[in-house]
């Protein structure tokens, strides 16, 4: 297994590039609270947690919100494992996602989650914060705006932080150099095209995708990925 080096994105975000089939996993601190964006398949949850612990990223944490960018197993399969590891340290854990994603996770709808493709079974769990387009997700002093960006899946959503450093967590909607596929259940190329056009209007310093590398030139990347649509 390759070394896993945390990538720090100022002022308060840590990126762990997903191992094997896992999505990237992000942690954002604000005081005694934190946001975790996506959890991978669960296969490497212990490794991600060990790095957070060893590097001191969890010190003093009292509450964590786990946000899932969409319904696919490589982004949600580690939800319960990460929750258990955090709760063992006395940290309160809540789950959040767009409403459509939340309903699919609560039903453990395999035809959309695609857990069977990984030889696994997703265990349903409650999603405490079912968000709609434009809702704010508050974590400590930070306010993340949810942007519903269907196309890769019906429930796909991005989280946008319009602060001193402008961040956007894009899940599998847009990557560095390409876009998410639309040929899986609930995907739509037309919807993805509309979502990308909406995202093109944003001012972004760092785009943080579900797989691959950080997007550092947002406008240039949007122009490059339009050719796939």
Short mmCIF file of C-alpha atoms in Angstrom, two decimals:
data_model
loop_
_atom_site.label_atom_id
_atom_site.label_comp_id
_atom_site.label_asym_id
_atom_site.label_seq_id
_atom_site.Cartn_x
_atom_site.Cartn_y
_atom_site.Cartn_z
CA UNK A 1 0.00 0.00 0.00
CA UNK A 2 1.51 3.39 -0.97
CA UNK A 3 2.31 6.07 1.60
CA UNK A 4 -0.61 8.39 2.27
CA UNK A 5 0.52 11.98 2.72
CA UNK A 6 -1.98 14.58 3.94
CA UNK A 7 -2.23 17.61 1.67
CA UNK A 8 -2.95 20.78 3.63
CA UNK A 9 -4.98 23.46 1.87
CA UNK A 10 -4.89 26.74 3.79
CA UNK A 11 -6.31 27.80 6.06
CA UNK A 12 -8.10 24.77 7.49
CA UNK A 13 -8.53 21.84 5.04
CA UNK A 14 -6.74 18.51 4.82
CA UNK A 15 -7.04 16.32 1.73
CA UNK A 16 -6.30 12.59 1.72
CA UNK A 17 -6.15 11.17 -1.78
CA UNK A 18 -8.30 8.06 -1.96
CA UNK A 19 -6.56 4.71 -1.90
CA UNK A 20 -7.49 2.05 -4.46
CA UNK A 21 -11.21 2.57 -5.28
CA UNK A 22 -11.83 5.17 -2.58
CA UNK A 23 -12.88 8.72 -3.21
CA UNK A 24 -10.71 11.50 -1.86
CA UNK A 25 -11.48 12.21 1.80
CA UNK A 26 -11.42 15.75 3.17
CA UNK A 27 -11.44 17.19 6.67
CA UNK A 28 -12.12 20.88 7.39
CA UNK A 29 -11.61 22.24 10.92
CA UNK A 30 -13.31 25.23 12.52
CA UNK A 31 -12.72 25.45 16.24
CA UNK A 32 -14.10 22.37 18.00
CA UNK A 33 -16.11 21.31 14.94
CA UNK A 34 -15.14 19.72 11.63
CA UNK A 35 -16.56 18.74 8.28
CA UNK A 36 -15.63 15.45 6.64
CA UNK A 37 -16.43 15.27 2.93
CA UNK A 38 -16.93 11.69 1.68
CA UNK A 39 -15.52 8.57 3.31
CA UNK A 40 -14.41 6.18 0.55
CA UNK A 41 -15.49 2.54 0.42
CA UNK A 42 -14.62 1.90 4.06
CA UNK A 43 -11.74 -0.43 3.21
CA UNK A 44 -9.17 2.17 4.28
CA UNK A 45 -11.17 4.08 6.89
CA UNK A 46 -8.75 3.08 9.65
CA UNK A 47 -5.77 4.43 7.71
CA UNK A 48 -7.43 7.79 7.10
CA UNK A 49 -8.44 8.04 10.73
CA UNK A 50 -4.93 7.13 11.92
CA UNK A 51 -3.44 9.94 9.88
CA UNK A 52 -5.94 12.47 11.24
CA UNK A 53 -5.16 11.24 14.74
CA UNK A 54 -1.40 11.10 14.34
CA UNK A 55 -1.16 14.55 12.79
CA UNK A 56 -3.32 16.11 15.50
CA UNK A 57 -6.20 17.08 13.24
CA UNK A 58 -8.72 15.63 15.68
CA UNK A 59 -7.36 17.30 18.80
CA UNK A 60 -10.11 19.09 20.72
CA UNK A 61 -12.87 18.10 18.30
CA UNK A 62 -16.36 17.79 19.78
CA UNK A 63 -18.54 17.51 16.67
CA UNK A 64 -18.11 16.27 13.09
CA UNK A 65 -20.52 16.54 10.17
CA UNK A 66 -19.95 13.89 7.48
CA UNK A 67 -21.18 15.23 4.14
CA UNK A 68 -21.65 12.91 1.17
CA UNK A 69 -21.39 14.58 -2.23
CA UNK A 70 -23.51 11.85 -3.83
CA UNK A 71 -24.80 8.31 -3.50
CA UNK A 72 -22.03 6.08 -4.87
CA UNK A 73 -20.40 3.46 -2.65
CA UNK A 74 -16.85 4.71 -3.22
CA UNK A 75 -17.94 7.94 -1.47
CA UNK A 76 -20.31 6.61 1.22
CA UNK A 77 -19.09 3.10 2.05
CA UNK A 78 -16.91 4.33 4.91
CA UNK A 79 -19.63 6.38 6.61
CA UNK A 80 -20.36 4.04 9.50
CA UNK A 81 -16.72 3.05 10.02
CA UNK A 82 -15.60 6.67 10.25
CA UNK A 83 -18.51 7.49 12.54
CA UNK A 84 -17.61 4.63 14.88
CA UNK A 85 -13.96 5.68 15.08
CA UNK A 86 -14.91 9.28 15.84
CA UNK A 87 -17.53 8.34 18.41
CA UNK A 88 -14.99 6.22 20.28
CA UNK A 89 -13.18 9.49 20.99
CA UNK A 90 -16.38 11.07 22.30
CA UNK A 91 -16.99 13.12 19.15
CA UNK A 92 -20.60 13.71 18.10
CA UNK A 93 -21.23 12.72 14.47
CA UNK A 94 -24.01 13.85 12.14
CA UNK A 95 -24.57 12.89 8.50
CA UNK A 96 -25.53 15.41 5.82
CA UNK A 97 -26.23 15.33 2.09
CA UNK A 98 -28.65 16.58 -0.51
CA UNK A 99 -32.15 15.27 0.19
CA UNK A 100 -32.13 12.87 -2.79
CA UNK A 101 -28.86 11.30 -1.69
CA UNK A 102 -30.12 11.11 1.89
CA UNK A 103 -33.24 9.21 0.92
CA UNK A 104 -31.24 6.70 -1.14
CA UNK A 105 -28.78 6.11 1.71
CA UNK A 106 -31.58 5.64 4.23
CA UNK A 107 -33.18 3.05 1.92
CA UNK A 108 -29.81 1.47 1.05
CA UNK A 109 -30.86 1.54 -2.61
CA UNK A 110 -28.23 -0.71 -4.17
CA UNK A 111 -29.26 0.03 -7.76
CA UNK A 112 -27.95 3.59 -7.29
CA UNK A 113 -25.33 3.13 -4.55
CA UNK A 114 -23.66 0.35 -6.59
CA UNK A 115 -22.30 -1.42 -3.51
CA UNK A 116 -22.57 -4.78 -5.29
CA UNK A 117 -19.93 -3.64 -7.81
CA UNK A 118 -17.43 -3.65 -4.92
CA UNK A 119 -18.58 -6.97 -3.51
CA UNK A 120 -19.99 -5.13 -0.47
CA UNK A 121 -23.34 -4.34 1.09
CA UNK A 122 -24.16 -0.81 2.17
CA UNK A 123 -25.77 -0.62 5.58
CA UNK A 124 -28.51 2.03 5.74
CA UNK A 125 -28.24 4.82 8.28
CA UNK A 126 -30.08 7.98 9.22
CA UNK A 127 -29.05 11.20 7.49
CA UNK A 128 -29.64 13.96 9.99
CA UNK A 129 -29.33 16.97 7.68
CA UNK A 130 -31.28 16.60 4.43
CA UNK A 131 -30.30 19.67 2.44
CA UNK A 132 -31.80 21.43 -0.54
CA UNK A 133 -30.20 23.70 -3.12
CA UNK A 134 -29.06 26.94 -1.52
CA UNK A 135 -29.10 25.64 2.06
CA UNK A 136 -26.20 26.54 4.34
CA UNK A 137 -24.31 23.86 6.21
CA UNK A 138 -22.78 25.41 9.34
CA UNK A 139 -19.60 23.93 10.80
CA UNK A 140 -18.06 26.03 13.54
CA UNK A 141 -17.71 29.54 12.12
CA UNK A 142 -17.83 28.32 8.52
CA UNK A 143 -20.92 28.37 6.32
CA UNK A 144 -20.92 26.09 3.28
CA UNK A 145 -23.55 26.64 0.60
CA UNK A 146 -25.02 23.53 -0.96
CA UNK A 147 -25.32 23.63 -4.74
CA UNK A 148 -27.45 20.84 -6.20
CA UNK A 149 -25.51 19.73 -9.30
CA UNK A 150 -27.28 16.69 -10.79
CA UNK A 151 -25.81 14.87 -13.75
CA UNK A 152 -23.41 12.29 -12.36
CA UNK A 153 -26.28 11.20 -10.11
CA UNK A 154 -29.62 12.79 -9.30
CA UNK A 155 -28.49 13.72 -5.79
CA UNK A 156 -25.03 15.05 -6.66
CA UNK A 157 -24.17 18.25 -4.83
CA UNK A 158 -21.22 20.56 -4.29
CA UNK A 159 -20.33 22.49 -1.15
CA UNK A 160 -19.08 26.04 -1.71
CA UNK A 161 -17.23 28.11 0.88
CA UNK A 162 -17.11 31.78 -0.10
CA UNK A 163 -14.56 33.04 2.41
CA UNK A 164 -11.05 34.44 2.53
CA UNK A 165 -10.10 31.32 0.57
CA UNK A 166 -12.89 30.16 -1.75
CA UNK A 167 -13.24 26.39 -1.81
CA UNK A 168 -15.64 24.06 -3.57
CA UNK A 169 -16.00 20.34 -2.93
CA UNK A 170 -17.20 18.97 -6.24
CA UNK A 171 -17.58 15.23 -5.67
CA UNK A 172 -17.75 13.55 -9.09
CA UNK A 173 -19.42 16.48 -10.84
CA UNK A 174 -16.16 17.98 -12.10
CA UNK A 175 -12.55 16.81 -11.80
CA UNK A 176 -9.20 18.25 -12.72
CA UNK A 177 -9.42 17.94 -16.51
CA UNK A 178 -12.65 16.03 -16.91
CA UNK A 179 -16.21 15.51 -15.63
CA UNK A 180 -18.09 12.68 -13.97
CA UNK A 181 -19.66 9.94 -16.07
CA UNK A 182 -23.38 10.08 -16.74
CA UNK A 183 -24.13 6.52 -17.87
CA UNK A 184 -24.88 5.10 -14.41
CA UNK A 185 -28.34 4.95 -12.75
CA UNK A 186 -29.89 8.45 -12.30
CA UNK A 187 -27.12 10.06 -14.39
CA UNK A 188 -27.92 12.62 -17.08
CA UNK A 189 -25.60 14.32 -19.54
CA UNK A 190 -28.05 17.19 -20.06
CA UNK A 191 -28.30 17.78 -16.31
CA UNK A 192 -24.52 17.64 -15.95
CA UNK A 193 -24.12 20.22 -18.70
CA UNK A 194 -26.45 22.58 -16.85
CA UNK A 195 -24.61 21.95 -13.58
CA UNK A 196 -21.22 22.73 -15.12
CA UNK A 197 -22.55 25.98 -16.57
CA UNK A 198 -23.80 26.95 -13.15
CA UNK A 199 -20.44 26.17 -11.55
CA UNK A 200 -18.67 28.22 -14.22
CA UNK A 201 -20.13 31.37 -12.66
CA UNK A 202 -18.35 30.86 -9.33
CA UNK A 203 -15.11 32.42 -8.13
CA UNK A 204 -12.99 29.55 -6.79
CA UNK A 205 -9.44 29.39 -5.45
CA UNK A 206 -9.33 25.61 -4.97
CA UNK A 207 -11.64 23.02 -6.49
CA UNK A 208 -11.56 19.86 -4.39
CA UNK A 209 -12.82 16.90 -6.45
CA UNK A 210 -13.95 13.44 -5.47
CA UNK A 211 -10.98 11.83 -7.22
CA UNK A 212 -7.65 13.05 -8.53
CA UNK A 213 -5.83 16.31 -7.96
CA UNK A 214 -6.84 19.73 -6.72
CA UNK A 215 -8.18 22.16 -9.34
CA UNK A 216 -6.10 25.33 -9.02
CA UNK A 217 -7.28 27.29 -12.07
CA UNK A 218 -11.05 26.98 -11.85
CA UNK A 219 -12.05 29.01 -14.92
CA UNK A 220 -9.47 27.35 -17.15
CA UNK A 221 -10.55 23.91 -15.95
CA UNK A 222 -14.21 24.65 -16.62
CA UNK A 223 -13.34 25.69 -20.16
CA UNK A 224 -11.34 22.48 -20.62
CA UNK A 225 -14.05 20.14 -19.35
CA UNK A 226 -16.83 21.68 -21.46
CA UNK A 227 -15.56 19.64 -24.42
CA UNK A 228 -16.82 16.46 -22.73
CA UNK A 229 -20.37 17.80 -22.75
#
